[in-house]
Amino acid sequence: MSDKSDRRDFLVKLGLGAGVVGVGLQGVASLRSLVPNVSYDPPTTVKLGPPGDFPDGLKFLPDERLFVFREGKTFYAISAVCTHLGCTVRAEALPQPETAEVNGRPVRLTHRYLCPCHGSRYRGDGQNVSGPAPRPLAWYRLTVAPDDGQLVVDLADEVDRDFRLTVA
Ligand code: FES
């Protein structure tokens, strides 16, 4: 084979190689463009305010659709989102507090919940008792923000119904 033909072969291969690399890089760039640099999902952790702003008993937070309960230094949070089709349930105070056993531990119940859409009813700890709701109301993890001491709920972190946050 002549030097000229070797050189032509080399240049053809070089050209093909560059073309393949170029197409590959373009493919990677195209795929990368499908992944946004910024997330527009709402954050799942929300600051709710200083613990001292919560009265003993129940406080409803409409923006988070959340019931926050306080018993002295102890806090827990129950979702107000009906597990049937997502309407906001209403809390009704019980005429007399009741005690229910949740995970082997007695829990004092002061309210029950009623869904205005299709009539599902829930016990004070969120247990569904009647209507089309397929499961209990969610409980979410509460923590204290390390920077300013506010209560923080993580709406992506469901916890058992015996969860309690104790604030010093
Ligand atoms: S959305 Fe609550 S019962 Fe249907």
GROMACS .gro file of C-alpha atoms and ligand atoms in nm:
model
  172
    1MET     CA    1   0.000   0.000   0.000
    2SER     CA    2   0.129   0.346  -0.086
    3ASP     CA    3   0.195   0.624   0.158
    4LYS     CA    4  -0.078   0.825  -0.013
    5SER     CA    5  -0.341   0.557   0.038
    6ASP     CA    6  -0.235   0.504   0.404
    7ARG     CA    7  -0.269   0.873   0.457
    8ARG     CA    8  -0.616   0.877   0.295
    9ASP     CA    9  -0.727   0.580   0.510
   10PHE     CA   10  -0.600   0.753   0.821
   11LEU     CA   11  -0.784   1.075   0.735
   12VAL     CA   12  -1.108   0.888   0.658
   13LYS     CA   13  -1.088   0.703   0.993
   14LEU     CA   14  -1.006   1.026   1.173
   15GLY     CA   15  -1.305   1.193   1.012
   16LEU     CA   16  -1.537   0.904   1.100
   17GLY     CA   17  -1.407   0.896   1.457
   18ALA     CA   18  -1.463   1.270   1.497
   19GLY     CA   19  -1.815   1.232   1.356
   20VAL     CA   20  -1.901   0.951   1.598
   21VAL     CA   21  -1.764   1.149   1.893
   22GLY     CA   22  -1.956   1.459   1.779
   23VAL     CA   23  -2.286   1.270   1.749
   24GLY     CA   24  -2.223   1.108   2.089
   25LEU     CA   25  -2.160   1.443   2.259
   26GLN     CA   26  -2.468   1.591   2.096
   27GLY     CA   27  -2.672   1.297   2.224
   28VAL     CA   28  -2.542   1.348   2.578
   29ALA     CA   29  -2.620   1.721   2.555
   30SER     CA   30  -2.972   1.646   2.429
   31LEU     CA   31  -3.039   1.405   2.714
   32ARG     CA   32  -2.895   1.650   2.970
   33SER     CA   33  -3.129   1.921   2.842
   34LEU     CA   34  -3.423   1.705   2.951
   35VAL     CA   35  -3.311   1.729   3.316
   36PRO     CA   36  -3.386   2.073   3.464
   37ASN     CA   37  -3.109   2.248   3.659
   38VAL     CA   38  -3.367   2.381   3.905
   39SER     CA   39  -3.638   2.188   4.088
   40TYR     CA   40  -3.979   2.356   4.082
   41ASP     CA   41  -4.125   2.103   4.325
   42PRO     CA   42  -4.233   2.269   4.648
   43PRO     CA   43  -3.991   2.194   4.935
   44THR     CA   44  -4.111   1.915   5.160
   45THR     CA   45  -3.978   2.073   5.481
   46VAL     CA   46  -4.168   2.376   5.604
   47LYS     CA   47  -4.095   2.597   5.904
   48LEU     CA   48  -4.409   2.633   6.114
   49GLY     CA   49  -4.301   2.893   6.369
   50PRO     CA   50  -4.157   2.891   6.721
   51PRO     CA   51  -4.292   2.612   6.947
   52GLY     CA   52  -4.410   2.878   7.192
   53ASP     CA   53  -4.656   3.007   6.930
   54PHE     CA   54  -4.852   2.682   6.950
   55PRO     CA   55  -5.124   2.664   7.214
   56ASP     CA   56  -5.183   2.346   7.412
   57GLY     CA   57  -5.421   2.133   7.211
   58LEU     CA   58  -5.476   2.158   6.839
   59LYS     CA   59  -5.373   2.425   6.589
   60PHE     CA   60  -5.481   2.393   6.225
   61LEU     CA   61  -5.238   2.524   5.962
   62PRO     CA   62  -5.439   2.575   5.641
   63ASP     CA   63  -5.141   2.635   5.411
   64GLU     CA   64  -4.983   2.303   5.507
   65ARG     CA   65  -5.321   2.133   5.563
   66LEU     CA   66  -5.189   2.010   5.892
   67PHE     CA   67  -5.306   1.969   6.250
   68VAL     CA   68  -5.030   2.033   6.501
   69PHE     CA   69  -5.096   1.908   6.853
   70ARG     CA   70  -4.915   2.030   7.159
   71GLU     CA   71  -4.923   1.867   7.500
   72GLY     CA   72  -4.684   2.072   7.714
   73LYS     CA   73  -4.340   2.022   7.560
   74THR     CA   74  -4.456   1.744   7.329
   75PHE     CA   75  -4.566   1.795   6.969
   76TYR     CA   76  -4.700   1.585   6.684
   77ALA     CA   77  -4.855   1.661   6.346
   78ILE     CA   78  -5.140   1.491   6.160
   79SER     CA   79  -5.226   1.557   5.796
   80ALA     CA   80  -5.564   1.712   5.720
   81VAL     CA   81  -5.563   1.558   5.371
   82CYS     CA   82  -5.836   1.294   5.338
   83THR     CA   83  -5.694   0.965   5.215
   84HIS     CA   84  -5.995   0.911   4.987
   85LEU     CA   85  -5.962   1.186   4.725
   86GLY     CA   86  -5.765   1.454   4.906
   87CYS     CA   87  -6.026   1.695   5.047
   88THR     CA   88  -5.934   1.879   5.366
   89VAL     CA   89  -6.088   1.714   5.670
   90ARG     CA   90  -6.239   1.916   5.955
   91ALA     CA   91  -6.154   1.864   6.320
   92GLU     CA   92  -6.436   1.839   6.572
   93ALA     CA   93  -6.366   1.863   6.944
   94LEU     CA   94  -6.493   1.561   7.135
   95PRO     CA   95  -6.739   1.636   7.415
   96GLN     CA   96  -6.508   1.434   7.645
   97PRO     CA   97  -6.144   1.336   7.575
   98GLU     CA   98  -6.106   0.966   7.497
   99THR     CA   99  -5.814   0.730   7.525
  100ALA     CA  100  -5.717   0.495   7.243
  101GLU     CA  101  -5.434   0.247   7.226
  102VAL     CA  102  -5.190   0.318   6.943
  103ASN     CA  103  -4.899   0.077   6.897
  104GLY     CA  104  -4.950  -0.046   7.252
  105ARG     CA  105  -4.936   0.301   7.400
  106PRO     CA  106  -5.236   0.497   7.537
  107VAL     CA  107  -5.308   0.815   7.343
  108ARG     CA  108  -5.537   1.089   7.464
  109LEU     CA  109  -5.778   1.192   7.190
  110THR     CA  110  -5.945   1.530   7.205
  111HIS     CA  111  -6.081   1.552   6.849
  112ARG     CA  112  -6.212   1.350   6.561
  113TYR     CA  113  -6.207   1.436   6.190
  114LEU     CA  114  -6.479   1.446   5.930
  115CYS     CA  115  -6.434   1.481   5.556
  116PRO     CA  116  -6.695   1.713   5.404
  117CYS     CA  117  -6.666   1.560   5.056
  118HIS     CA  118  -6.786   1.201   5.096
  119GLY     CA  119  -6.831   1.165   5.469
  120SER     CA  120  -6.522   0.972   5.577
  121ARG     CA  121  -6.466   0.981   5.950
  122TYR     CA  122  -6.139   0.946   6.137
  123ARG     CA  123  -6.059   0.896   6.503
  124GLY     CA  124  -5.849   1.160   6.681
  125ASP     CA  125  -5.524   0.978   6.603
  126GLY     CA  126  -5.615   0.974   6.234
  127GLN     CA  127  -5.740   0.614   6.219
  128ASN     CA  128  -6.011   0.587   5.951
  129VAL     CA  129  -6.332   0.451   6.104
  130SER     CA  130  -6.602   0.490   5.837
  131GLY     CA  131  -6.668   0.610   5.485
  132PRO     CA  132  -6.462   0.554   5.171
  133ALA     CA  133  -6.123   0.661   5.315
  134PRO     CA  134  -5.893   0.363   5.258
  135ARG     CA  135  -5.634   0.435   5.526
  136PRO     CA  136  -5.552   0.657   5.825
  137LEU     CA  137  -5.448   1.021   5.801
  138ALA     CA  138  -5.071   1.060   5.766
  139TRP     CA  139  -4.850   1.163   6.055
  140TYR     CA  140  -4.543   1.367   5.964
  141ARG     CA  141  -4.208   1.407   6.132
  142LEU     CA  142  -4.155   1.726   6.331
  143THR     CA  143  -3.810   1.857   6.418
  144VAL     CA  144  -3.664   2.178   6.556
  145ALA     CA  145  -3.466   2.393   6.312
  146PRO     CA  146  -3.105   2.417   6.434
  147ASP     CA  147  -3.067   2.778   6.315
  148ASP     CA  148  -3.369   2.948   6.473
  149GLY     CA  149  -3.550   2.691   6.688
  150GLN     CA  150  -3.869   2.689   6.479
  151LEU     CA  151  -4.081   2.377   6.447
  152VAL     CA  152  -4.024   2.211   6.110
  153VAL     CA  153  -4.249   1.957   5.941
  154ASP     CA  154  -4.126   1.723   5.670
  155LEU     CA  155  -4.428   1.648   5.451
  156ALA     CA  156  -4.235   1.370   5.277
  157ASP     CA  157  -4.148   1.187   5.598
  158GLU     CA  158  -4.440   0.988   5.737
  159VAL     CA  159  -4.399   0.852   6.088
  160ASP     CA  160  -4.586   0.607   6.309
  161ARG     CA  161  -4.876   0.731   6.516
  162ASP     CA  162  -4.673   0.702   6.835
  163PHE     CA  163  -4.423   0.965   6.713
  164ARG     CA  164  -4.369   1.255   6.953
  165LEU     CA  165  -4.128   1.548   6.940
  166THR     CA  166  -4.025   1.674   7.282
  167VAL     CA  167  -3.889   2.029   7.286
  168ALA     CA  168  -3.651   2.127   7.565
  169FES     S1  169  -6.231   1.300   4.976
  169FES    FE1  170  -6.272   1.259   5.182
  169FES     S2  171  -6.428   1.112   5.178
  169FES    FE2  172  -6.387   1.150   4.970
   0.00000   0.00000   0.00000
